[in-house]
PDB file of C-alpha atoms and ligand atoms in Angstrom:
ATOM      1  CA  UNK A   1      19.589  -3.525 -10.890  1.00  0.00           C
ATOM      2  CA  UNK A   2      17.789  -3.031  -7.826  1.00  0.00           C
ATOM      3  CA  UNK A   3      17.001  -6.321  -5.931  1.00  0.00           C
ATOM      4  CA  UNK A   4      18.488  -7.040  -2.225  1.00  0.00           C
ATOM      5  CA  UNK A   5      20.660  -9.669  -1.070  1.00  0.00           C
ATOM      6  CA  UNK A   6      18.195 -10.082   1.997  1.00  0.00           C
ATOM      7  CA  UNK A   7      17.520 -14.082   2.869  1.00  0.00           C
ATOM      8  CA  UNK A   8      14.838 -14.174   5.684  1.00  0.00           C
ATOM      9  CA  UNK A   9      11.843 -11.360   5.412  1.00  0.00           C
ATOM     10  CA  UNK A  10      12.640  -7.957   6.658  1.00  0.00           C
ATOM     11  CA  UNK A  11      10.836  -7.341  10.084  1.00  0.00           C
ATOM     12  CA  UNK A  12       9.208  -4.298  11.786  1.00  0.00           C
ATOM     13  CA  UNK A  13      11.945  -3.156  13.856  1.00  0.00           C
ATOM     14  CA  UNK A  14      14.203  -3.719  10.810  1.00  0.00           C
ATOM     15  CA  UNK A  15      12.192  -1.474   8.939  1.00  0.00           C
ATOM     16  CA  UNK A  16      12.050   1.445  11.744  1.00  0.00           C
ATOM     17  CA  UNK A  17      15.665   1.064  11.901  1.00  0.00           C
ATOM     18  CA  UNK A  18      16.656   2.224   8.511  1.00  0.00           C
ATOM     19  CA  UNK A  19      14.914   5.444   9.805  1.00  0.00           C
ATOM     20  CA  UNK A  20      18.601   8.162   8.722  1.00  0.00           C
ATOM     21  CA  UNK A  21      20.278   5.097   7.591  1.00  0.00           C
ATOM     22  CA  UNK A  22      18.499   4.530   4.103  1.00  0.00           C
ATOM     23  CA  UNK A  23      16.150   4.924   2.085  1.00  0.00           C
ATOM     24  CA  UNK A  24      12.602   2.638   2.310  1.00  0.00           C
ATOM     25  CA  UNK A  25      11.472   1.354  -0.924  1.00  0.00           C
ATOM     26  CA  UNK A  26       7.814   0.118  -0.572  1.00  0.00           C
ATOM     27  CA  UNK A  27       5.232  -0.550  -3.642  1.00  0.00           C
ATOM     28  CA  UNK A  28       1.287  -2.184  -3.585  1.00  0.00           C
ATOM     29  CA  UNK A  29       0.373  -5.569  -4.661  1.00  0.00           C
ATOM     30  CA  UNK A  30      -2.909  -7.186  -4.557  1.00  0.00           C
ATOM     31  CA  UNK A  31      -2.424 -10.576  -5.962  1.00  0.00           C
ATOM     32  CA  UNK A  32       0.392 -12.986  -5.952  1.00  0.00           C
ATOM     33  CA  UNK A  33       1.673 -11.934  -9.279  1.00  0.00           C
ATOM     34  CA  UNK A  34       2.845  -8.517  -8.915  1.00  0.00           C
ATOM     35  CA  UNK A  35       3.741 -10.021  -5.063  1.00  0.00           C
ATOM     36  CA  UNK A  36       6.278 -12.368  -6.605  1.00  0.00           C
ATOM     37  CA  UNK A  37       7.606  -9.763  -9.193  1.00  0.00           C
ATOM     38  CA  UNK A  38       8.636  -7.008  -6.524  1.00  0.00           C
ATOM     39  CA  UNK A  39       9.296  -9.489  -3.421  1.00  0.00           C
ATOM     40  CA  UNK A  40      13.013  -9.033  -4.009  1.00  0.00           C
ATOM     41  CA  UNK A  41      13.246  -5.707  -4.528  1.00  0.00           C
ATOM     42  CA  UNK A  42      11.307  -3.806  -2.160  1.00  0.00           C
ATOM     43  CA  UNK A  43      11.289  -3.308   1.706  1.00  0.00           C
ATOM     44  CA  UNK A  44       7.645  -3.372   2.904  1.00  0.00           C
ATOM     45  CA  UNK A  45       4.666  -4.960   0.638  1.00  0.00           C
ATOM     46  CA  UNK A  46       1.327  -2.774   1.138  1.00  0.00           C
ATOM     47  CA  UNK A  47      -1.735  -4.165   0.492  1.00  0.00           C
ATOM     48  CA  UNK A  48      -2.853  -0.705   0.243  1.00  0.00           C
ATOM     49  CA  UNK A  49      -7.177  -0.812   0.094  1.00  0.00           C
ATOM     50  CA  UNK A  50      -6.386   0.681  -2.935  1.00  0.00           C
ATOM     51  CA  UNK A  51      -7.561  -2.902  -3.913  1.00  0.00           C
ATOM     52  CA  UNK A  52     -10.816  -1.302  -3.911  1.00  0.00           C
ATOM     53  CA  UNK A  53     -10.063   1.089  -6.770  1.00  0.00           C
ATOM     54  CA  UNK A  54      -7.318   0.023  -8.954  1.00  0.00           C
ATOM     55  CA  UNK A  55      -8.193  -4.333  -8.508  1.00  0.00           C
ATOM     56  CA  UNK A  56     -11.846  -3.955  -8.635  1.00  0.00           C
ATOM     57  CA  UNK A  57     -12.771  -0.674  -9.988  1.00  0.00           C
ATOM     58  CA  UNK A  58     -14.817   1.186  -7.950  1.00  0.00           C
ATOM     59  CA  UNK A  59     -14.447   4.967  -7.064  1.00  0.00           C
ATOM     60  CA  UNK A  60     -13.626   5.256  -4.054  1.00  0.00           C
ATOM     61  CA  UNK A  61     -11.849   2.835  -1.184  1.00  0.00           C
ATOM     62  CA  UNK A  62     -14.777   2.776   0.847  1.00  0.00           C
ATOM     63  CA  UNK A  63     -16.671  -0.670  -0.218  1.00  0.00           C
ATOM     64  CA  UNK A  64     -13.178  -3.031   0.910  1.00  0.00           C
ATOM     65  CA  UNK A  65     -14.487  -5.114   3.043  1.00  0.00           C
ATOM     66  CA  UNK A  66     -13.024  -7.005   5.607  1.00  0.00           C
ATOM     67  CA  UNK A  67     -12.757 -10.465   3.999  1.00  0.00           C
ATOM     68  CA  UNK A  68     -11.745  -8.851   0.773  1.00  0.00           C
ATOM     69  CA  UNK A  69      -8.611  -7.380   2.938  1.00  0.00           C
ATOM     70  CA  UNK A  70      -7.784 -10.879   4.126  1.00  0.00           C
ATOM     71  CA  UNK A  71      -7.922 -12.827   1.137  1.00  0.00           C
ATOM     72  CA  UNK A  72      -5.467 -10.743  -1.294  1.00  0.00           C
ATOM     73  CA  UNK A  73      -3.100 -10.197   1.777  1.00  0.00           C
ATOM     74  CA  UNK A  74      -2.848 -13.525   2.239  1.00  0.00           C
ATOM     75  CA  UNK A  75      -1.847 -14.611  -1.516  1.00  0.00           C
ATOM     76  CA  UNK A  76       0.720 -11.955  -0.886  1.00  0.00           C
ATOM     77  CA  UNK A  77       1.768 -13.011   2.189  1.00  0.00           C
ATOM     78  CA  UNK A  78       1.736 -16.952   0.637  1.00  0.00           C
ATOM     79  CA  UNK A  79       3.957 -15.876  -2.160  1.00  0.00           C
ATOM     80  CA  UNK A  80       6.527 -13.603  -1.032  1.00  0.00           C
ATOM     81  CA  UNK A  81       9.447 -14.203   1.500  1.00  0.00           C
ATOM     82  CA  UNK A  82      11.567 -11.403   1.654  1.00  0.00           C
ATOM     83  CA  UNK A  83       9.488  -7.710   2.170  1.00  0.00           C
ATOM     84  CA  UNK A  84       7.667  -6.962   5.048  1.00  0.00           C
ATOM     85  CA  UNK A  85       3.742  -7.013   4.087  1.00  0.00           C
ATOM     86  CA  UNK A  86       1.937  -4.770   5.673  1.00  0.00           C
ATOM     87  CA  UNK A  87      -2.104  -4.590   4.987  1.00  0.00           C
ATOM     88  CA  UNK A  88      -4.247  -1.787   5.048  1.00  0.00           C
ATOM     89  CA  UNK A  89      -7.254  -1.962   7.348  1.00  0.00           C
ATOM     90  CA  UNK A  90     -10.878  -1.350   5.207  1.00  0.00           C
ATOM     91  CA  UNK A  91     -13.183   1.705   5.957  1.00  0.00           C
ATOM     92  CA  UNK A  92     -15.681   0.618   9.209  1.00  0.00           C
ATOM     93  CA  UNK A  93     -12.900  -2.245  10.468  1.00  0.00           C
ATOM     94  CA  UNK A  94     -11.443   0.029  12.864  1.00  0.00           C
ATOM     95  CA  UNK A  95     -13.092   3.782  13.712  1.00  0.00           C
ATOM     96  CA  UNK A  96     -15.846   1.643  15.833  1.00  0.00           C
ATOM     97  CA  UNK A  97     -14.545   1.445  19.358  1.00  0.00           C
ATOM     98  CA  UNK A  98     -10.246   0.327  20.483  1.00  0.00           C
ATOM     99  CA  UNK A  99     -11.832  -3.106  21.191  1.00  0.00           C
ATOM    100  CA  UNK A 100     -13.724  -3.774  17.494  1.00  0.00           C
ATOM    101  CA  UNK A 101     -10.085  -2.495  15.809  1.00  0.00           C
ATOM    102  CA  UNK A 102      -8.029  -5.114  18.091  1.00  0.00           C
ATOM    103  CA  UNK A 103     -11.118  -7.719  16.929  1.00  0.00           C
ATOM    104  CA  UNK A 104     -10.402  -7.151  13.131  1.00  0.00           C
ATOM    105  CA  UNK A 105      -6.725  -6.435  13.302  1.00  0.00           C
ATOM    106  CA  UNK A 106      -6.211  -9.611  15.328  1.00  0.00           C
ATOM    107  CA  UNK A 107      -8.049 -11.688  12.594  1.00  0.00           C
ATOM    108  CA  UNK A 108      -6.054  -9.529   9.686  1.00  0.00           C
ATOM    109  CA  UNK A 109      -2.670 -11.002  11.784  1.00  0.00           C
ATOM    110  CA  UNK A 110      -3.748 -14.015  12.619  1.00  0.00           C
ATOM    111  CA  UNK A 111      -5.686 -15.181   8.978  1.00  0.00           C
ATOM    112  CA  UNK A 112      -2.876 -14.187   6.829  1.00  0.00           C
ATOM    113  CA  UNK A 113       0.396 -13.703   8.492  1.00  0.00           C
ATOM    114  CA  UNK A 114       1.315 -10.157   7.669  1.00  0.00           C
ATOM    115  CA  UNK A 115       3.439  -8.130   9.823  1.00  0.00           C
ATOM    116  CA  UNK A 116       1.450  -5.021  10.155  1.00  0.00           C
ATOM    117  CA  UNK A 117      -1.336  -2.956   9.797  1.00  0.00           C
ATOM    118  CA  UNK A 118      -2.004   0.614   8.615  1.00  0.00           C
ATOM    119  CA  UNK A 119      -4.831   3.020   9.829  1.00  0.00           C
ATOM    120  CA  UNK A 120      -5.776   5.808   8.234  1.00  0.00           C
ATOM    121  CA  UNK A 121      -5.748   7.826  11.564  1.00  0.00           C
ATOM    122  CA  UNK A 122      -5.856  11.213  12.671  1.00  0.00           C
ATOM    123  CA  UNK A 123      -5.728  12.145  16.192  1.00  0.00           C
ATOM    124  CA  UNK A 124      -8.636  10.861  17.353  1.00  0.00           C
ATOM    125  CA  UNK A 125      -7.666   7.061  16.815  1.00  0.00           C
ATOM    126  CA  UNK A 126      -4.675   8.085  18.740  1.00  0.00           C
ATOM    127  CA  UNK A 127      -5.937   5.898  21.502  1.00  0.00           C
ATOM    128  CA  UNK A 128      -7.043   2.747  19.703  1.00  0.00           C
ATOM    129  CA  UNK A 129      -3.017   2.866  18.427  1.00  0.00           C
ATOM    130  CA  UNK A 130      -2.257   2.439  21.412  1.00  0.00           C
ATOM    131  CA  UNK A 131      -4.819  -0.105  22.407  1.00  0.00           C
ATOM    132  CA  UNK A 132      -3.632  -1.897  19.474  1.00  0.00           C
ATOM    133  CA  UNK A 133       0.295  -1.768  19.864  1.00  0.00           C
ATOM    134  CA  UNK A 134       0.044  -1.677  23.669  1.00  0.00           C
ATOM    135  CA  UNK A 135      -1.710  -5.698  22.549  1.00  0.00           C
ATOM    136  CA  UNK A 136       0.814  -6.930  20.020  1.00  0.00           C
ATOM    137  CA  UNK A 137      -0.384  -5.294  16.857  1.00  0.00           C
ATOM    138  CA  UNK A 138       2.099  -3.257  15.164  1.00  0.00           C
ATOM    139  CA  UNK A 139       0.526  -0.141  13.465  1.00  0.00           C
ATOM    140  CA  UNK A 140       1.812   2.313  10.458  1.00  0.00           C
ATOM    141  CA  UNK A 141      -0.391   5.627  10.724  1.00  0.00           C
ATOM    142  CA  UNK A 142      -1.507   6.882   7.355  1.00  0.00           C
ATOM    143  CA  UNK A 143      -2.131  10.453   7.719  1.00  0.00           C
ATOM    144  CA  UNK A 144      -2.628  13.892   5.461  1.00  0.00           C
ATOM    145  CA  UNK A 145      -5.038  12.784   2.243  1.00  0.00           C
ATOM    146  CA  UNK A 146      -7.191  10.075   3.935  1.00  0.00           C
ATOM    147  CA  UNK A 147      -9.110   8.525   1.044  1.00  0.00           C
ATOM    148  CA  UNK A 148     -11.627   6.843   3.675  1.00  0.00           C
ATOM    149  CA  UNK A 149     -12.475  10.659   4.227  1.00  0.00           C
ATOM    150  CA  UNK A 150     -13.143  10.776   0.938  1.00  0.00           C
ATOM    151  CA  UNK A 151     -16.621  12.598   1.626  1.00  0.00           C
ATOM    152  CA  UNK A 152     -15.788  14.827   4.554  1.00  0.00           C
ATOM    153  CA  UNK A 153     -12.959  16.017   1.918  1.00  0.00           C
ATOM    154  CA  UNK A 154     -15.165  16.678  -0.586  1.00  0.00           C
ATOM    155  CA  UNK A 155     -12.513  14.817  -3.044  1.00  0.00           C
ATOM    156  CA  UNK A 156      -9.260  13.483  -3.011  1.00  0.00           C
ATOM    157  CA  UNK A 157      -7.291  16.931  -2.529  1.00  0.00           C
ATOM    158  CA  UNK A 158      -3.354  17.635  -1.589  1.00  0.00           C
ATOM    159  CA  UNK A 159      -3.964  18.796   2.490  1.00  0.00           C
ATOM    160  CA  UNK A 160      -1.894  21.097   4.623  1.00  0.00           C
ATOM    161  CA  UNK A 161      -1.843  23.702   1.812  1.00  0.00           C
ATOM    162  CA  UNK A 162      -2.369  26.509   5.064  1.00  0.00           C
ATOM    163  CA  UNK A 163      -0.307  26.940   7.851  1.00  0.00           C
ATOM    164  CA  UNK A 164      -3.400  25.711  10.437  1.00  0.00           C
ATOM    165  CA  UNK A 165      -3.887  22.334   7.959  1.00  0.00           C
ATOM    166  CA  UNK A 166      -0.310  21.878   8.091  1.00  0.00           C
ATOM    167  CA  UNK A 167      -0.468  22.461  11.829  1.00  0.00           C
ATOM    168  CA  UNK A 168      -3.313  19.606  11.999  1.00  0.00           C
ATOM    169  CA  UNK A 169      -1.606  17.284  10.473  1.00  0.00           C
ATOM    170  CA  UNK A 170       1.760  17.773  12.066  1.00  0.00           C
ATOM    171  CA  UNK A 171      -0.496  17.288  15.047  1.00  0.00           C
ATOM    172  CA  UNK A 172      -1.981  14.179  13.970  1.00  0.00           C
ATOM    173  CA  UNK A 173       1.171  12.601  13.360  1.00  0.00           C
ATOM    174  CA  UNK A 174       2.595  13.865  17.013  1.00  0.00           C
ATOM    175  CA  UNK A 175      -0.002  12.009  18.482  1.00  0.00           C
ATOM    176  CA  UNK A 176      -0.451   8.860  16.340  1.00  0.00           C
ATOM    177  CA  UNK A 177       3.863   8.430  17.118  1.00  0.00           C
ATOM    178  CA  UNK A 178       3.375   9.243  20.590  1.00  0.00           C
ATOM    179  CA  UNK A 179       0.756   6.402  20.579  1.00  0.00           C
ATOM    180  CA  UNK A 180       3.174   3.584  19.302  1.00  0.00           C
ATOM    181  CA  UNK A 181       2.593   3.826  15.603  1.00  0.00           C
ATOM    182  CA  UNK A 182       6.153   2.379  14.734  1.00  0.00           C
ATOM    183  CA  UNK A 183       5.790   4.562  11.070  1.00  0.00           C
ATOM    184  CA  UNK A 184       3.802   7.544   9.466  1.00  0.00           C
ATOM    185  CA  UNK A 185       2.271   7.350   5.703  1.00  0.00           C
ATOM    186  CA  UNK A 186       2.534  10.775   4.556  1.00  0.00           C
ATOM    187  CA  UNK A 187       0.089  11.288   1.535  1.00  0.00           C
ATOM    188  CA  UNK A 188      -0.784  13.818  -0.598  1.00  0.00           C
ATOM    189  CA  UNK A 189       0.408  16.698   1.626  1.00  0.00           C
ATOM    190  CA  UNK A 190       2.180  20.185   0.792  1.00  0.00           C
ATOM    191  CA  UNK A 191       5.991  19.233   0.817  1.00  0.00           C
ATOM    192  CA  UNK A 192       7.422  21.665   3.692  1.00  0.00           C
ATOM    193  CA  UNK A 193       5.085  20.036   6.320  1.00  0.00           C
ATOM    194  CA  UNK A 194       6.488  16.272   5.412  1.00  0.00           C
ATOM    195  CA  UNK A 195       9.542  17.494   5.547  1.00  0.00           C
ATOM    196  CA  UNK A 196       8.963  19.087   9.062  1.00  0.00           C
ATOM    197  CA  UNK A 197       7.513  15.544  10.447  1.00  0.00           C
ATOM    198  CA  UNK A 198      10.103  13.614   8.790  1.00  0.00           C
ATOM    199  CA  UNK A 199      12.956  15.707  11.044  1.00  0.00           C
ATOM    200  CA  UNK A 200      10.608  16.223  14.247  1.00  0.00           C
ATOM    201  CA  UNK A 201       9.491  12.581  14.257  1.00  0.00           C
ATOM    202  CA  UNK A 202      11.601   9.399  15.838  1.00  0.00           C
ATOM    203  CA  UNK A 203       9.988   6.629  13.285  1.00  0.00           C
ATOM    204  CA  UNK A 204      10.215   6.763   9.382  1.00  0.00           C
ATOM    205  CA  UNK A 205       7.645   8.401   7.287  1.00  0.00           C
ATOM    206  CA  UNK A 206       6.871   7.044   4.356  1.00  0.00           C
ATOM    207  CA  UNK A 207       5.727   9.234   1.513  1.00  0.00           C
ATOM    208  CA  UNK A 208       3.292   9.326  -1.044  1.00  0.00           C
ATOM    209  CA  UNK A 209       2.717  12.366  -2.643  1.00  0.00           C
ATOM    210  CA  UNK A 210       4.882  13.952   0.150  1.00  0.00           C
ATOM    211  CA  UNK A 211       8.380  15.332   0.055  1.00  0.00           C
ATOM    212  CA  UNK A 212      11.829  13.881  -1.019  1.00  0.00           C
ATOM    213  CA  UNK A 213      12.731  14.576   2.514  1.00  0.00           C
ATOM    214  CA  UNK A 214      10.837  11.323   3.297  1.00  0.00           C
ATOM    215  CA  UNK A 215      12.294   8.591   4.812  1.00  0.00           C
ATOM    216  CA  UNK A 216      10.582   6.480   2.145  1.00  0.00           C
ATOM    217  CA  UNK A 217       8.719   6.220  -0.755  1.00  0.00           C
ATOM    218  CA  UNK A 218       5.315   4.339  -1.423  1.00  0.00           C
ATOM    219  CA  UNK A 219       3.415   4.223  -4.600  1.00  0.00           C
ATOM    220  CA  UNK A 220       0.636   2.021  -6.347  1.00  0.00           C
ATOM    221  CA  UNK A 221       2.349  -0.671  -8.554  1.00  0.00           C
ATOM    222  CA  UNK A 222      -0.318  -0.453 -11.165  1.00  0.00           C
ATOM    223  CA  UNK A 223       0.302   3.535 -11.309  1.00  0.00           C
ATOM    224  CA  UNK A 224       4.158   3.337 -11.856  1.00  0.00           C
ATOM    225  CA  UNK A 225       3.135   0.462 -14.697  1.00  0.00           C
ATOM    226  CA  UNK A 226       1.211   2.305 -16.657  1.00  0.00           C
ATOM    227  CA  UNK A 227      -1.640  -0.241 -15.944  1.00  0.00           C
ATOM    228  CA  UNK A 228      -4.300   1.990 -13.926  1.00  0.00           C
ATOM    229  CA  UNK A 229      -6.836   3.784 -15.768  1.00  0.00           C
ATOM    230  CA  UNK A 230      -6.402   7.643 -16.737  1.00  0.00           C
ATOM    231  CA  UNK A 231      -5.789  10.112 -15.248  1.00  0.00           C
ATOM    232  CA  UNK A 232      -3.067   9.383 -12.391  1.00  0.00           C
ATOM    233  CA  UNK A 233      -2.132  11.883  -9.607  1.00  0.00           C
ATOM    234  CA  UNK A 234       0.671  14.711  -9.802  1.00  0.00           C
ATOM    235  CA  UNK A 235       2.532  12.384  -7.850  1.00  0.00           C
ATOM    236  CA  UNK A 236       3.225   9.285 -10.061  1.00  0.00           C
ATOM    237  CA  UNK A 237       5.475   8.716 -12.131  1.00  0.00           C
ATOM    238  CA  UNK A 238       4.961   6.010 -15.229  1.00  0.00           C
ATOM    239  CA  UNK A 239       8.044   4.248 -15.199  1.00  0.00           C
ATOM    240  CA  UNK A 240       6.984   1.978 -18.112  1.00  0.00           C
ATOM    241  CA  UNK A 241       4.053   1.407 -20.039  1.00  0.00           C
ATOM    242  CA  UNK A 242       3.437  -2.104 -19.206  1.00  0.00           C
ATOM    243  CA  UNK A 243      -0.220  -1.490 -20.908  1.00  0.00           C
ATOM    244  CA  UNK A 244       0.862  -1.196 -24.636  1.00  0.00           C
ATOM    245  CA  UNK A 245       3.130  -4.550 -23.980  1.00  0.00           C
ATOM    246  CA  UNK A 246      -0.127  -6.326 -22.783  1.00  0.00           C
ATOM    247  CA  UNK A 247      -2.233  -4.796 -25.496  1.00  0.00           C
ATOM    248  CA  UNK A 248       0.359  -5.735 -28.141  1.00  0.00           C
ATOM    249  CA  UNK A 249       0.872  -8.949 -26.974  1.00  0.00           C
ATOM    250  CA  UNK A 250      -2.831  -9.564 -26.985  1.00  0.00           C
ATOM    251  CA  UNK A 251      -3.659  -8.207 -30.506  1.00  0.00           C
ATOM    252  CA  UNK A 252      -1.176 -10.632 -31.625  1.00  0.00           C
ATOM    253  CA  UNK A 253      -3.074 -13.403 -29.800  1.00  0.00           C
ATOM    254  CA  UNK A 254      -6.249 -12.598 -31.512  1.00  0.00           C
ATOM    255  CA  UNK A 255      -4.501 -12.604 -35.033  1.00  0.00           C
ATOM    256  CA  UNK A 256      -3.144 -15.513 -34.695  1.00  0.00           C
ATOM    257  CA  UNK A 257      -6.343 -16.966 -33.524  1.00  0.00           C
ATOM    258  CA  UNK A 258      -8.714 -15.432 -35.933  1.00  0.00           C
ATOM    259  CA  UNK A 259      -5.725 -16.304 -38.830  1.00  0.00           C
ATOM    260  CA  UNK A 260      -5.476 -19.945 -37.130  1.00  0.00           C
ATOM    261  CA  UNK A 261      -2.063 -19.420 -36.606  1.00  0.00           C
ATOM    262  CA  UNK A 262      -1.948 -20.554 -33.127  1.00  0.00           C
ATOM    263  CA  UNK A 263      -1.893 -23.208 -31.945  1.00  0.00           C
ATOM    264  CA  UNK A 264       0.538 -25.281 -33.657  1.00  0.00           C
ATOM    265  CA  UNK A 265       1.314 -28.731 -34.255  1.00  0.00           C
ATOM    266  CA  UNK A 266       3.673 -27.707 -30.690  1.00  0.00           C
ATOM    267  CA  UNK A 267       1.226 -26.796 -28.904  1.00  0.00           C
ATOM    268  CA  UNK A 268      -0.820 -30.126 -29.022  1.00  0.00           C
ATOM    269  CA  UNK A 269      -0.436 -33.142 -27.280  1.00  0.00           C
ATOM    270  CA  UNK A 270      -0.445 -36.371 -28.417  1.00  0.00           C
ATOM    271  CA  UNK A 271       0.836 -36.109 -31.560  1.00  0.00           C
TER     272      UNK A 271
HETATM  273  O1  KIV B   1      -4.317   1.933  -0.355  1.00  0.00           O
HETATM  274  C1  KIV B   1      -3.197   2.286  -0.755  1.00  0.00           C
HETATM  275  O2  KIV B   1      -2.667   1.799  -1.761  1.00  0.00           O
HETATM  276  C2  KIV B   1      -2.516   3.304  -0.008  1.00  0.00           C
HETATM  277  C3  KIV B   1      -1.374   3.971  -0.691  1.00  0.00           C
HETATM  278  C4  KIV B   1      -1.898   4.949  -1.681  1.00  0.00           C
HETATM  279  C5  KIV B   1      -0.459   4.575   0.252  1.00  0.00           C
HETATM  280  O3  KIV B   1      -2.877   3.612   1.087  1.00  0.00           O
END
């Protein structure tokens, strides 16, 4: 059994400070039911955009919009008490200009009452981290496999397979740190280089399709479920199939109905 014996919700500088103590558990949630489910028994809550794909299913994470963001971080934030939640900032909301990230991260803060953002940054948001943390905003850099880069990747592909990509990203993550970012999302990236950051780097790194090494571990609820459709990357693993339950469960329902089964007499009121 798994859950904490936390009472108030775990903080920012709570979260950087298990960094060689112990190990960060983190999972997704969209909506307040999965929210509730793993309040208790994670550290951080991400509202990954994610949403995009696995809530609304479309292909890529590129068409979350901005009010989309705000709405399903909010029914986390309403229904949860104990894990940090941290929400992911949509494609467009950010790459403009330092000032048009502070704009929509303010409102992200301010509209739902998470603790923290995450950009999907390499070094060349560097200086809107700053901007942003320098103002109040605390900011988890997501860097390696950048689904918002979707296109200039040509495809969601592991990075840092080459010593030079490795080299880029261990740059990225130099810079986005040296900027403020009080945590690094490591995804998709060849294990030996997230295990370099994790040691070179003073804030925990949080890994997705990274290394052991990490300082934590991230991964879509849905994927770990069995719930998201076919197929799922290298780097899940289906800790249940919640899938066949819910089909089960529902095949019953319908021949029960169709037998007129259910309802019974219980069921009704007023008799
Ligand atoms: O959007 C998301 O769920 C994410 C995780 C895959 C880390 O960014």
């Amino acid at each position: 059994m798994s859950t904490l014996t936390r009472s108030k919700r775990m903080t920012v500088p709570q979260l950087v400070a298990m960094k060689g103590q112990e190990k960060i558990v983190s999972l997704t949630a969209y909506t307040s039911s999965i929210a509730r489910l793993i309040d208790p028994i994670v550290d951080f809550i991400l509202v990954g955009d994610s949403t995009a794909m696995v809530a609304y299913g479309r292909t890529s994470t590129l068409s979350m919009q901005l009010e989309e963001t705000i709405a399903h971080t909010r029914a986390v934030v309403d229904c949860t008490k104990l894990a940090c939640v941290i929400a992911d900032m949509p494609f467009g909301s950010y790459q403009e200009s330092s000032e048009q990230a502070f704009r929509n991260c303010a409102q992200v803060l301010s509209r739902t009452g998470c603790d923290a953002v995450k950009l999907e940054a390499n070094k060349a948001l560097a200086g809107t981290i700053e901007f942003l943390v320098q103002r109040g905003i605390p900011v988890m850099a997501h860097v390696g496999l950048m689904p918002q880069f979707v296109n200039t990747m040509g495809g969601f592909k592991a990075q840092g397979m080459t010593p030079e990509a490795a080299a880029i990203i261990a740059e990225d993550a130099r810079a986005n740190v040296e900027a403020g970012a009080f945590s690094l999302l490591l995804e998709g990236v060849a294990e030996g280089i997230a295990r370099q950051i994790t040691l070179d780097s003073k804030v925990p790194t949080i890994g997705i399709g990274a290394s052991p090494a990490c300082d934590g571990q991230v991964l879509v609820t849905e994927d770990l479920l069995g719930l998201s459709a076919d197929p799922v990357p290298r780097f899940v693993k289906r800790y249940a199939d919640v899938g066949a339950i819910i089909r089960d469960a529902c095949n019953q329902y319908a021949e029960e109905v169709r037998d007129s089964r259910f309802p019974e007499i219980r069921h009704c009121y007023g008799v």
